[in-house]
Each structure stands twice: as structure tokens, then as C-alpha cells.
mmCIF file of C-alpha atoms and ligand atoms in Angstrom:
data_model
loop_
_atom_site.group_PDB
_atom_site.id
_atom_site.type_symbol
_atom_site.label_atom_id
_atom_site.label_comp_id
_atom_site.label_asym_id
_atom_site.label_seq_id
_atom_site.Cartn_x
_atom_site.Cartn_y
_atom_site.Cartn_z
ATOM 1 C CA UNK A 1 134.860 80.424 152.616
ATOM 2 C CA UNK A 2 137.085 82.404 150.086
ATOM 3 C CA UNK A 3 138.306 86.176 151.506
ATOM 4 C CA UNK A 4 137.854 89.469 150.338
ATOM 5 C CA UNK A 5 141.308 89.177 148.505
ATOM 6 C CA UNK A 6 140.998 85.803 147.310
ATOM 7 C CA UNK A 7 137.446 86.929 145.797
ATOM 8 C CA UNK A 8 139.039 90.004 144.083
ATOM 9 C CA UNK A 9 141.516 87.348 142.427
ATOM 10 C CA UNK A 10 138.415 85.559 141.724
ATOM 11 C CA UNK A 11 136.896 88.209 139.743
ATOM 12 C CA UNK A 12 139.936 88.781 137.499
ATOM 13 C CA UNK A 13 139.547 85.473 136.568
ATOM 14 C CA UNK A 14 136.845 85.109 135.004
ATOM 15 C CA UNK A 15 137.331 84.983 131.084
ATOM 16 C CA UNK A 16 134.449 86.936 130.101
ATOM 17 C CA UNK A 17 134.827 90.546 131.186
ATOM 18 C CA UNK A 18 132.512 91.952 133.584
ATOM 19 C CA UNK A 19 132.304 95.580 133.618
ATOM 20 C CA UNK A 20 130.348 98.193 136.270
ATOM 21 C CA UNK A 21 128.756 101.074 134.169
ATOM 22 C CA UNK A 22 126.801 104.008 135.992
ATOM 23 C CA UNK A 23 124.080 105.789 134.737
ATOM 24 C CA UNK A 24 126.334 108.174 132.701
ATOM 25 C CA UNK A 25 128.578 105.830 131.005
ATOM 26 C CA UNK A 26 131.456 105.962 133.495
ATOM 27 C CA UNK A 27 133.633 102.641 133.331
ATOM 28 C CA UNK A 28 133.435 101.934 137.261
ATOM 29 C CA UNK A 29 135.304 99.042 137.156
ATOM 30 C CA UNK A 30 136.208 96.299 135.208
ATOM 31 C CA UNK A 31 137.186 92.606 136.017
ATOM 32 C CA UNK A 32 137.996 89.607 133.830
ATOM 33 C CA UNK A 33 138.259 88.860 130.227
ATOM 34 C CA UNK A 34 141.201 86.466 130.814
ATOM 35 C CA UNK A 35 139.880 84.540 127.459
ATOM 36 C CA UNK A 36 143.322 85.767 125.257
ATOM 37 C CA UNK A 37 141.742 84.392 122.484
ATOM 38 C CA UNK A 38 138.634 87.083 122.552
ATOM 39 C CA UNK A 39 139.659 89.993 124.709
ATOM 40 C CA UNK A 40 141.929 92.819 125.508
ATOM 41 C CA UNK A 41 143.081 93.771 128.591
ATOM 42 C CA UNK A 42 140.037 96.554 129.519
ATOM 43 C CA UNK A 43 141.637 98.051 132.805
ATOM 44 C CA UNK A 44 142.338 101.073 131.060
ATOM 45 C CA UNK A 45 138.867 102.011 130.316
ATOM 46 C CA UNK A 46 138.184 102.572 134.655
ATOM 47 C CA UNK A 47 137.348 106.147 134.963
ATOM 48 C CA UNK A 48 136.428 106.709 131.117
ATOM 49 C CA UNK A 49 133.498 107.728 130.155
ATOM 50 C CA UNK A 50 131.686 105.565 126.814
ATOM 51 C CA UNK A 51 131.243 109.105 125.606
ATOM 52 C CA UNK A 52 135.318 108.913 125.512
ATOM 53 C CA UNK A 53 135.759 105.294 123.697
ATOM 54 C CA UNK A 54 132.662 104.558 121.416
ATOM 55 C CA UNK A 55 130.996 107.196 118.781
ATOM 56 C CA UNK A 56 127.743 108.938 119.304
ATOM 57 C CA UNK A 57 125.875 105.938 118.145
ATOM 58 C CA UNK A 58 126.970 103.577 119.973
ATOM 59 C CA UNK A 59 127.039 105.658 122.822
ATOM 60 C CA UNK A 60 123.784 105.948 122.811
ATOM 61 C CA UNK A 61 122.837 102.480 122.630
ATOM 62 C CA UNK A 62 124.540 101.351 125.335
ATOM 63 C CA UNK A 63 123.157 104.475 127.667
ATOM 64 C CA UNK A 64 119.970 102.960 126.630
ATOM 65 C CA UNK A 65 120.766 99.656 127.516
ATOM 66 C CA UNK A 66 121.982 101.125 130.678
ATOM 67 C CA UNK A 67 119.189 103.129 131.652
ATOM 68 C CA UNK A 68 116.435 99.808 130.772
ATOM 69 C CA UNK A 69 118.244 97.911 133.015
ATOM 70 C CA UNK A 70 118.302 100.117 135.678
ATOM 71 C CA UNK A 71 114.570 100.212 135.164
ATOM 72 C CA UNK A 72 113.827 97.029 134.941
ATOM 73 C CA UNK A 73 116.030 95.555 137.661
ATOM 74 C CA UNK A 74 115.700 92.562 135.566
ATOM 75 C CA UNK A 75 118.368 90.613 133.719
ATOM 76 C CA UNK A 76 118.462 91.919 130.209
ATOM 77 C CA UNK A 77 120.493 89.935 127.217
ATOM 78 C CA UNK A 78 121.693 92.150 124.392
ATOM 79 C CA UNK A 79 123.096 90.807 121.427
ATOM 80 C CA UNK A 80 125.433 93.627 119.550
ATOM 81 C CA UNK A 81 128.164 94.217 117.391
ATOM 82 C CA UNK A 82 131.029 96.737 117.601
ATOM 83 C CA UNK A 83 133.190 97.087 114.670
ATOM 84 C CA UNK A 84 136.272 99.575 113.298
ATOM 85 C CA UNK A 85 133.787 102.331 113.264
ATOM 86 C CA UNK A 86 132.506 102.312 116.574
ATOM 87 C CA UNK A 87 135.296 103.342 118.522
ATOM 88 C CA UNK A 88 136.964 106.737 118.620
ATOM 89 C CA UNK A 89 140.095 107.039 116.929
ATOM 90 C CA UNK A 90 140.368 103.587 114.764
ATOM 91 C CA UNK A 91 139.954 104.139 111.087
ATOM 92 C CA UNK A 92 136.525 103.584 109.440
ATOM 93 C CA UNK A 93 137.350 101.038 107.254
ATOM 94 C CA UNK A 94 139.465 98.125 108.741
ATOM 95 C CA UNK A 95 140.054 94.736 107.536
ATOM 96 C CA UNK A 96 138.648 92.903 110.613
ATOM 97 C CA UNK A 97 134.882 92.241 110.545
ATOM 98 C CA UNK A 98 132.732 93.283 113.611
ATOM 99 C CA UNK A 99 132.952 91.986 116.745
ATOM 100 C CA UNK A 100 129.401 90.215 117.847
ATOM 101 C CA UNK A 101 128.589 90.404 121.606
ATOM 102 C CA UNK A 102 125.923 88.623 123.961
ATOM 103 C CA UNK A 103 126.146 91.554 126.619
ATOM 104 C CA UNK A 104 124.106 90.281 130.242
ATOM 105 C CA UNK A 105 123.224 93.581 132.152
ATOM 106 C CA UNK A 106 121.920 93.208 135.654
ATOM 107 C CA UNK A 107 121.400 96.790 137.368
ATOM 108 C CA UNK A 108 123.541 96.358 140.940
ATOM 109 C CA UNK A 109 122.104 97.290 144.476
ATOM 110 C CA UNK A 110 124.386 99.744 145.721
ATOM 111 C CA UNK A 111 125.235 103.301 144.331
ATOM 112 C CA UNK A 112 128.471 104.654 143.312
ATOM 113 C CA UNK A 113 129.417 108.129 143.806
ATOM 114 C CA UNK A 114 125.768 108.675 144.192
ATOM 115 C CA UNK A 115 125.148 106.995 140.911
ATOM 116 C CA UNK A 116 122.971 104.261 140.169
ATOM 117 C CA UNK A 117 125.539 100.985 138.362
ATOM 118 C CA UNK A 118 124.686 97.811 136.370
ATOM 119 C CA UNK A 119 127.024 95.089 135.842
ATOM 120 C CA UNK A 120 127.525 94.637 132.286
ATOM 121 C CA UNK A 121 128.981 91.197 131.060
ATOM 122 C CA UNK A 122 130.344 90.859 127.732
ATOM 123 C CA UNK A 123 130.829 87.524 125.323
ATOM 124 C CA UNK A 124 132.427 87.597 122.305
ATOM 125 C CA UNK A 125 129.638 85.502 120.380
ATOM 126 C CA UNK A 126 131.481 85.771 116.820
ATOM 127 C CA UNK A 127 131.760 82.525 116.107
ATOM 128 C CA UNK A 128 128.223 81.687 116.610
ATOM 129 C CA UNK A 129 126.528 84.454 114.684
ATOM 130 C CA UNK A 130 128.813 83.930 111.622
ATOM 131 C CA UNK A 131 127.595 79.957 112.310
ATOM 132 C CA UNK A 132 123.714 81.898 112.508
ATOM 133 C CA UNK A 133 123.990 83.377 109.318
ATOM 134 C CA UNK A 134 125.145 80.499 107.364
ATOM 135 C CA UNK A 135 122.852 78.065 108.761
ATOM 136 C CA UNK A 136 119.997 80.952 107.783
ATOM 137 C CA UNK A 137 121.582 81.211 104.196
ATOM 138 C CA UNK A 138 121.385 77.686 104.133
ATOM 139 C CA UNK A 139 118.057 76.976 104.627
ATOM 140 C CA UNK A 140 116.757 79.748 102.802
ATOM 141 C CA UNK A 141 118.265 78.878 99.542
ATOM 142 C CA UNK A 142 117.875 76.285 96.819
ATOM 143 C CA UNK A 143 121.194 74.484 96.107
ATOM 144 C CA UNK A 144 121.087 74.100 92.344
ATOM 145 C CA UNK A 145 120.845 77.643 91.639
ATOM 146 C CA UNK A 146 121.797 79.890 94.734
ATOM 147 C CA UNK A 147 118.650 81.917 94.471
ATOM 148 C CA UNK A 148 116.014 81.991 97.597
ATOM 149 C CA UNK A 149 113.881 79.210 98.186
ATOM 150 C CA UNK A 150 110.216 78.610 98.486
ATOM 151 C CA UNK A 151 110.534 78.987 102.442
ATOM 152 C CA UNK A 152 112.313 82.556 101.815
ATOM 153 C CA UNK A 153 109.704 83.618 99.337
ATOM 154 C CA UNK A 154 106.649 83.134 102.015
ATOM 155 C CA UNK A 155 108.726 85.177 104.492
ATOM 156 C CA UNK A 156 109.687 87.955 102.285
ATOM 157 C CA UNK A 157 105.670 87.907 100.305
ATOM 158 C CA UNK A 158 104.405 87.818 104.022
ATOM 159 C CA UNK A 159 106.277 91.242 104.713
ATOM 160 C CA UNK A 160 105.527 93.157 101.407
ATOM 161 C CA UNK A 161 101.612 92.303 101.892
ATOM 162 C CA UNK A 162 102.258 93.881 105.855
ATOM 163 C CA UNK A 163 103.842 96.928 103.810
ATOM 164 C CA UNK A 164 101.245 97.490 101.448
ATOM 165 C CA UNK A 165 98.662 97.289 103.851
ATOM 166 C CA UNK A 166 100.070 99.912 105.697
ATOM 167 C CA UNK A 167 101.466 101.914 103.823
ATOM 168 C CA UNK A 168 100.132 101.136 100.311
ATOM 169 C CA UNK A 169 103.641 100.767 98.939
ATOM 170 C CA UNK A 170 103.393 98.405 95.844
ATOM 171 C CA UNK A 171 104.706 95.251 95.009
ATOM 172 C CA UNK A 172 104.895 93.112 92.180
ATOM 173 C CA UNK A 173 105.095 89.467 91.634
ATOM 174 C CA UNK A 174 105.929 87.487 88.284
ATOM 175 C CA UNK A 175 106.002 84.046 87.802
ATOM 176 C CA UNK A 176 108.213 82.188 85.800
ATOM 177 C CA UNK A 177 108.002 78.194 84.333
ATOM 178 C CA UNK A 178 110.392 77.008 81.088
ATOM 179 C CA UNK A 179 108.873 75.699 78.358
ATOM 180 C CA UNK A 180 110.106 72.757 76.740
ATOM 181 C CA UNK A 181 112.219 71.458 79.616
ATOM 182 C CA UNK A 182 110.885 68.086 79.530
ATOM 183 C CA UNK A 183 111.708 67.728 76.203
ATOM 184 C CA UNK A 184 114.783 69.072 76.887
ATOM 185 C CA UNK A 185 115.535 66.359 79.656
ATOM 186 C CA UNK A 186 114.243 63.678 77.963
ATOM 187 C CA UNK A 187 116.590 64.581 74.850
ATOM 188 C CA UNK A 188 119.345 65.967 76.194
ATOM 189 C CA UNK A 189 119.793 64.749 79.837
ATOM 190 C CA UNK A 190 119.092 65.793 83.183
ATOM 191 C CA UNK A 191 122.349 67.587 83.575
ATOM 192 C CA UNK A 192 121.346 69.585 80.179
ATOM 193 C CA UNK A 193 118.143 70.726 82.004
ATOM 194 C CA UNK A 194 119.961 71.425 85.136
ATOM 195 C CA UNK A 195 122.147 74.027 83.087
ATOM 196 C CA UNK A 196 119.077 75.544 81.663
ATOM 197 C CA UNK A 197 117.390 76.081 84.863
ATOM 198 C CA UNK A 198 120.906 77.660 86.018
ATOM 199 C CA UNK A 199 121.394 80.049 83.313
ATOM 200 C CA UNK A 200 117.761 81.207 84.077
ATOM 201 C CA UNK A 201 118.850 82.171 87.635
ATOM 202 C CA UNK A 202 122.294 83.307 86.130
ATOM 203 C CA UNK A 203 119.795 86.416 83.960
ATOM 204 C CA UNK A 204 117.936 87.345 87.076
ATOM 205 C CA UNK A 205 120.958 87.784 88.756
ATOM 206 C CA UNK A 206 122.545 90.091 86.141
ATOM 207 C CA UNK A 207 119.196 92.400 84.969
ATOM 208 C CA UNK A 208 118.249 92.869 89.133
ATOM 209 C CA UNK A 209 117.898 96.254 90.780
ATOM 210 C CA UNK A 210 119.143 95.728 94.309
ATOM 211 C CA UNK A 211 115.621 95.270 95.863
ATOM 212 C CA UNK A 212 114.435 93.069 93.227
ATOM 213 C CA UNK A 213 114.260 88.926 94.278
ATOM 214 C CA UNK A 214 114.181 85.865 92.744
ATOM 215 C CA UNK A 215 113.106 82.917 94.189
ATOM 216 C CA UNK A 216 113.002 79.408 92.742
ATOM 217 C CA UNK A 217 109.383 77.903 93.634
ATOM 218 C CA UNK A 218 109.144 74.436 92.367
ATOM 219 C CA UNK A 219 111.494 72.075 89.561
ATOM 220 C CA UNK A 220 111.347 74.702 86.810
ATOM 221 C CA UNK A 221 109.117 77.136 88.052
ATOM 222 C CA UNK A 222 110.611 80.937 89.768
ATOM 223 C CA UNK A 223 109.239 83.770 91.463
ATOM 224 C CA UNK A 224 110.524 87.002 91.108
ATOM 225 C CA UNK A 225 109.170 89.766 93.366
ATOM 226 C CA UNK A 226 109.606 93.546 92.857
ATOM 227 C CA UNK A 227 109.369 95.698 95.610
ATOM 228 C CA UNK A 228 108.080 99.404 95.217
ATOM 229 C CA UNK A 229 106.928 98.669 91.373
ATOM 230 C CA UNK A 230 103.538 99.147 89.984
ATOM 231 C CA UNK A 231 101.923 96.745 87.881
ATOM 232 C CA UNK A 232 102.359 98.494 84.277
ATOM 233 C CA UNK A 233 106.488 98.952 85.066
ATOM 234 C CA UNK A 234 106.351 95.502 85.967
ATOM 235 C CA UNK A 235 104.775 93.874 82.922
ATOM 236 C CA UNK A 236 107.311 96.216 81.216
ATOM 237 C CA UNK A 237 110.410 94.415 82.947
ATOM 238 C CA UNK A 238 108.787 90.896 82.484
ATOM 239 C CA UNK A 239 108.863 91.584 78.793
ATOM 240 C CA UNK A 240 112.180 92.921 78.945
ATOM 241 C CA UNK A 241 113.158 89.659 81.075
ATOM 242 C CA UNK A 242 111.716 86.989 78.638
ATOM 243 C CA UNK A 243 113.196 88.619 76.032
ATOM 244 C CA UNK A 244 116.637 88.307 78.116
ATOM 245 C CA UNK A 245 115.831 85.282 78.673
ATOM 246 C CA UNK A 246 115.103 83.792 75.098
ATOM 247 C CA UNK A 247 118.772 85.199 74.133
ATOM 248 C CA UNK A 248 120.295 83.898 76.747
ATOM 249 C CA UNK A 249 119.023 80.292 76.282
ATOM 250 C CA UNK A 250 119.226 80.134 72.501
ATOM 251 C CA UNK A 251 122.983 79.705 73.424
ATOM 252 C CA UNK A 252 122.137 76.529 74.881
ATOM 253 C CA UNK A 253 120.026 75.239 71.612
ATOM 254 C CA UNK A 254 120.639 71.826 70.095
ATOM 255 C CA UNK A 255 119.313 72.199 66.240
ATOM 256 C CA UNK A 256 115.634 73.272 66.944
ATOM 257 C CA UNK A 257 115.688 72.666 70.665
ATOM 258 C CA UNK A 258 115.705 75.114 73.461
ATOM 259 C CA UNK A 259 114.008 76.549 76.447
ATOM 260 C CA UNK A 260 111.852 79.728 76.629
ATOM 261 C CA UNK A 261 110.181 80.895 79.409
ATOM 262 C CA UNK A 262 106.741 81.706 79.988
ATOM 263 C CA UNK A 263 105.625 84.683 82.801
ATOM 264 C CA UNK A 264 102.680 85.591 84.707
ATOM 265 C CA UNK A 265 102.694 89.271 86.257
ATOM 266 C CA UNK A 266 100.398 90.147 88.875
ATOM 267 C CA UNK A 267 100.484 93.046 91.939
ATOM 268 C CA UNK A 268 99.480 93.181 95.339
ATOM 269 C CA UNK A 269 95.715 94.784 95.480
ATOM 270 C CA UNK A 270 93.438 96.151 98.161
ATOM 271 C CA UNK A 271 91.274 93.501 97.895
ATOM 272 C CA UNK A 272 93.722 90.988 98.348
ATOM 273 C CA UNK A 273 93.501 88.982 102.049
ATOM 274 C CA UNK A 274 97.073 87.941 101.524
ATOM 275 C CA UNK A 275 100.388 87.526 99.237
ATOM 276 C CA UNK A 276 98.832 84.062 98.095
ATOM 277 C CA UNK A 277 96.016 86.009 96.169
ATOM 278 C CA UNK A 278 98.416 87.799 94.264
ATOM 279 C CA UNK A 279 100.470 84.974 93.670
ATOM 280 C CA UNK A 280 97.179 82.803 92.492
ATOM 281 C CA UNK A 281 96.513 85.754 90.224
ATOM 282 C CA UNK A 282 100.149 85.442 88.478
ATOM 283 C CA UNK A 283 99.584 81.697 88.471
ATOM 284 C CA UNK A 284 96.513 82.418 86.171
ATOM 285 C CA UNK A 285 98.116 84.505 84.234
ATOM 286 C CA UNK A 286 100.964 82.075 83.733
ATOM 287 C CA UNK A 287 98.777 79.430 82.766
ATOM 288 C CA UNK A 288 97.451 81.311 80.018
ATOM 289 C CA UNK A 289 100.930 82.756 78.892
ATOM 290 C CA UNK A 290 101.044 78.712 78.424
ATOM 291 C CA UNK A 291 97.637 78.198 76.727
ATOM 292 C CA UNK A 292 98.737 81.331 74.215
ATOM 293 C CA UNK A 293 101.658 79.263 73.065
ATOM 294 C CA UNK A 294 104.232 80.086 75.511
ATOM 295 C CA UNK A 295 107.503 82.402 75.671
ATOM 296 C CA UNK A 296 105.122 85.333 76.254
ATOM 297 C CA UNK A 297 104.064 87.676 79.566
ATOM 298 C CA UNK A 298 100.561 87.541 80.353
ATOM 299 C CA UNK A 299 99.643 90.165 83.365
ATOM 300 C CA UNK A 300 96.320 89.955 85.565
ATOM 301 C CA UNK A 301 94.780 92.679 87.595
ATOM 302 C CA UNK A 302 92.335 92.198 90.442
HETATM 303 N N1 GTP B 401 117.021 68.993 84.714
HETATM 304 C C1 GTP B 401 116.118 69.280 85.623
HETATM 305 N N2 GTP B 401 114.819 69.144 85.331
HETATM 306 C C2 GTP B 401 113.896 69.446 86.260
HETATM 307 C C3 GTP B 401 114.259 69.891 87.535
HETATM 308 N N3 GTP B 401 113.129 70.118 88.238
HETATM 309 C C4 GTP B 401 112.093 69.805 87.423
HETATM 310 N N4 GTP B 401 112.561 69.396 86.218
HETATM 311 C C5 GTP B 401 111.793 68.943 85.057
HETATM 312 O O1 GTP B 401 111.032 70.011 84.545
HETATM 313 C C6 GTP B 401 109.927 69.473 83.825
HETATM 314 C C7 GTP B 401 108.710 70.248 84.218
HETATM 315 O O2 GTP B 401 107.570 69.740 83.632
HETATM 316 P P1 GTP B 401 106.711 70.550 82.596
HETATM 317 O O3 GTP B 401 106.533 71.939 83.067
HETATM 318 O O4 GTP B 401 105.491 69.731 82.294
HETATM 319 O O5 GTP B 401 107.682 70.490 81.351
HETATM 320 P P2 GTP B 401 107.814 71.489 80.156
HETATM 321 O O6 GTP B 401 108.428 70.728 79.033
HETATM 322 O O7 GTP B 401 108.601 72.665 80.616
HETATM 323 O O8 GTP B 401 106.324 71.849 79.807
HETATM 324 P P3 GTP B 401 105.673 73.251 79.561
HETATM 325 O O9 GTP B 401 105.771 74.021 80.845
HETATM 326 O O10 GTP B 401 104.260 72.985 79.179
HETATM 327 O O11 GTP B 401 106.436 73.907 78.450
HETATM 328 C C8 GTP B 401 109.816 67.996 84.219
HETATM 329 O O12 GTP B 401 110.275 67.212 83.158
HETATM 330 C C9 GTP B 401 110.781 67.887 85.390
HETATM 331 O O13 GTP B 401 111.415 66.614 85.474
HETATM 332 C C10 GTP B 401 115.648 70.032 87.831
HETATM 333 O O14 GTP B 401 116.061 70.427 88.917
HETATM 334 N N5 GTP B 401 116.536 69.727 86.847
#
């Protein structure tokens, strides 16, 4: 068996710091974070209160955190991040990036100075969130053009239906398909069409409001949904977009040959039992824009 001393040695040890919080925020004690690579030394937080160390914000979260796990008594896993801003008397704006933490809090049997105390252990988890996020970029975007993919666009339709639903808010969906690409390929080469299909996303990306997104849905086909805008301001942008878009591709023309693009505009409508209605209706109205001889918006209401 190991002693009291030898466990206390024990403690300080261990490379992920373990901390004892009460109820108010008091650092009781803290032990570990012997990792150099991830950690300061955090003795001189005992007696502090968070209230002292971390702004309001922050302070608050982690009272909350507190407080659930003392009512719980269960082990609860936090992820978080602490950055520049979060603690009292760095500046705002630094060049490091935040700090990501898996935090384990288990609330502790015993009282101290009358006050109830979790143990709070921290892990820098940095490396894996940054890994997170790329492997999420990754799969949610289509490799010729950096725009979202098809697997994106069901996520993000899936939500704006949920928000109209419940709060009515509107959202607009065009589709997009080039005309004369075949050709194009056939005449010119793949990597000719490939260029074409790039300087399409290339237009989206420079006429976008913030919220807007573009999505590419199949070889030459793109969605582009528009958040918070009613059908009539839509139709108005996809007109303003394929005419964009006929500039910008003329600048790609070989004599008489060049892409336009053809656009279906529909919105999200109460009678609508999901974001595939909506999307059908655009498809319609696509096909149409087609059957009307092409480089044209066609819109369709419910
Ligand atoms: N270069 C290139 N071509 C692609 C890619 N994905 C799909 N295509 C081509 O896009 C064309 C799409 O077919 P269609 O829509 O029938 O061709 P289109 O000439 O645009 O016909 P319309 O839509 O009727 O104007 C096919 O020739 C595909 O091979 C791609 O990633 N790169």
C-alpha cells in the first residue's frame, strides 16, 4: 500500500490537472498537470475565486457546470474552450487560438469549509477538435470546387424546413445545371469543363451575403439556398446571378462555344411536408428553364 505522503506525490503527478472547485467557484485545491507540453503550473489559482481569473461569461458556465454536478452526483463530460478573452487581464485579441478542453466533473463526498466540492479534471483536447473540424470540412465538401456537398445540403435544408415551421422564417432554394457542358467536354476536354464548373462556384462565392449557401448537388448541377429571403427577392437574385454568370463564362468561350446556366427558384411553403418538396418544386422549374431554351430563371410557387 502507498502512504498518505507517497499518495500526495501521486496526485502531483498526474499530467492532467485535477482541480477541487466548491459551490462558489473557490479553487480548493489543485494537483497535477505535469504534461509541459499542455499546462501551466495552476498552484497559484488555490484560494481564488473563478470570479477572480475568468470573465463573467465564463464564470458563469463553469458555476453551472459546478452546480449540475453537484446535482447530479453523476460523472459529467464537458467539452469547452477558453481563449485570450476569457481570462481577466490578457488582451482580447491574441495571436494564440483557443484552448479546447474535455473537463470530467465528479461532485466529491465530503464538504469543505461547509461547502459542497466537485473534482474537476481538465484535458487539453486541442489537437483533436482542430482534427474534428477538418475531418467535418472534409466530408462536407466537394473537392473540385470547395463549395458544400450534397450531404451538407440535406443537413442544412433539414434545419431551415425546422425553422420555418416554427417560426415561419423563409427560405429560398434555386437550382442551378450548365447548359452546354457536354458539348463543352466533348469539344474541349474534361479539364475545360472542370474549369467551367469552377468558375461557376468561383461567382457564388463572390455575389454571397454571408448567410447565403451554395452547394454542388450532382456533376454540373448546384444548389444555392437563401436563408430569410422571400420568393419574389429571390427570383430577383437568380436573375441577377445568371446574368453574373453568363459574363463570367463568356470569358471562357471558344468561337461560339460556352456555358450558361439555367435556374429553378422555388421557397419553402406551408404545405410543404419537407425541404425535398421545395427542392422538387425548383427541380420543375429548372426543367422548364431547360425546355424554354435555357440560360433563363424559371420560379414555381406551391
Ligand atoms: N468536366 C466535367 N464535366 C462533368 C462533371 N460532372 C459532370 N460533367 C458532365 O456534365 C454533363 C452533364 O450532362 P447534361 O446536363 O446532359 O449536359 P449539358 O450539355 O449541360 O446539357 P443541358 O443541361 O441540356 O444543357 C455530362 O457531359 C457530364 O459528363 C465534372 O466534374 N467535370
Amino acid at each position: 500500500m502507498i502512504n498518505i505522503e507517497q499518495m500526495a506525490l501521486v496526485l502531483d503527478a498526474l499530467p492532467d490537472p485535477a482541480l477541487i472547485l466548491s459551490k462558489s467557484g473557490r479553487y480548493v485545491a489543485v494537483f497535477g498537470g505535469k504534461d509541459g507540453r499542455y499546462y501551466h503550473d495552476g498552484s497559484g489559482l488555490v484560494g481564488l475565486y473563478l470570479t477572480d481569473v475568468l470573465n463573467p461569461n465564463k464564470t458563469n458556465y463553469f458555476l453551472g457546470i459546478i452546480e449540475q454536478a453537484l446535482a447530479s452526483r453523476t460523472l459529467l463530460i464537458e467539452e469547452y474552450e477558453l481563449s485570450n478573452k476569457d481570462v481577466k487581464g490578457l488582451p482580447d485579441a491574441g495571436p494564440d487560438k483557443p484552448i479546447w478542453f474535455e473537463g470530467r466533473i465528479q461532485a466529491l463526498d465530503f464538504l469543505v469549509n461547509d461547502e459542497p466540492v466537485v473534482l474537476w479534471v481538465a484535458s487539453n483536447i486541442s489537437k483533436r477538435h482542430e482534427l474534428e473540424l477538418q475531418l467535418r470540412q472534409l466530408s462536407d465538401t466537394d473537392q473540385l470546387t470547395g463549395l458544400y456537398n450534397r450531404r451538407r445540403l440535406e443537413r442544412d435544408l433539414t434545419f431551415q424546413f425546422d425553422t420555418f415551421q416554427r417560426h415561419r422564417t423563409p427560405t429560398s432554394i434555386l437550382i442551378l445545371d450548365l447548359d452546354h457542358l457536354k458539348s463543352i467536354n466533348d469539344q474541349l476536354g474534361h479539364y475545360a469543363g472542370d474549369q467551367i464548373i469552377i468558375a461557376v462556384a468561383e461567382t457564388c462565392r463572390t455575389q454571397f451575403r454571408k448567410t447565403d449557401s451554395a452547394y454542388r448537388f450532382g456533376g454540373d448541377e448546384f444548389v444555392i439556398a437563401l436563408p430569410g429571403v422571400e420568393h419574389s427577392q429571390a427570383v430577383e437574385f437568380a436573375e441577377y446571378l445568371c446574368d453574373c454568370f453568363y459574363t463570367e463564362l463568356q470569358k471562357y468561350a471558344v468561337k461560339d462555344l460556352f456555358a450558361t446556366v439555367s435556374i429553378g427558384v422555388a421557397s419553402i411553403e406551408a404545405l410543404d411536408t419537407s425541404y425535398e418538396d421545395t427542392l422538387k418544386r425548383a427541380d420543375a422549374a429548372l426543367y422548364q428553364a431547360k425546355r424554354n431554351g435555357k440560360n433563363r430563371v424559371i420560379s414555381n410557387t406551391a
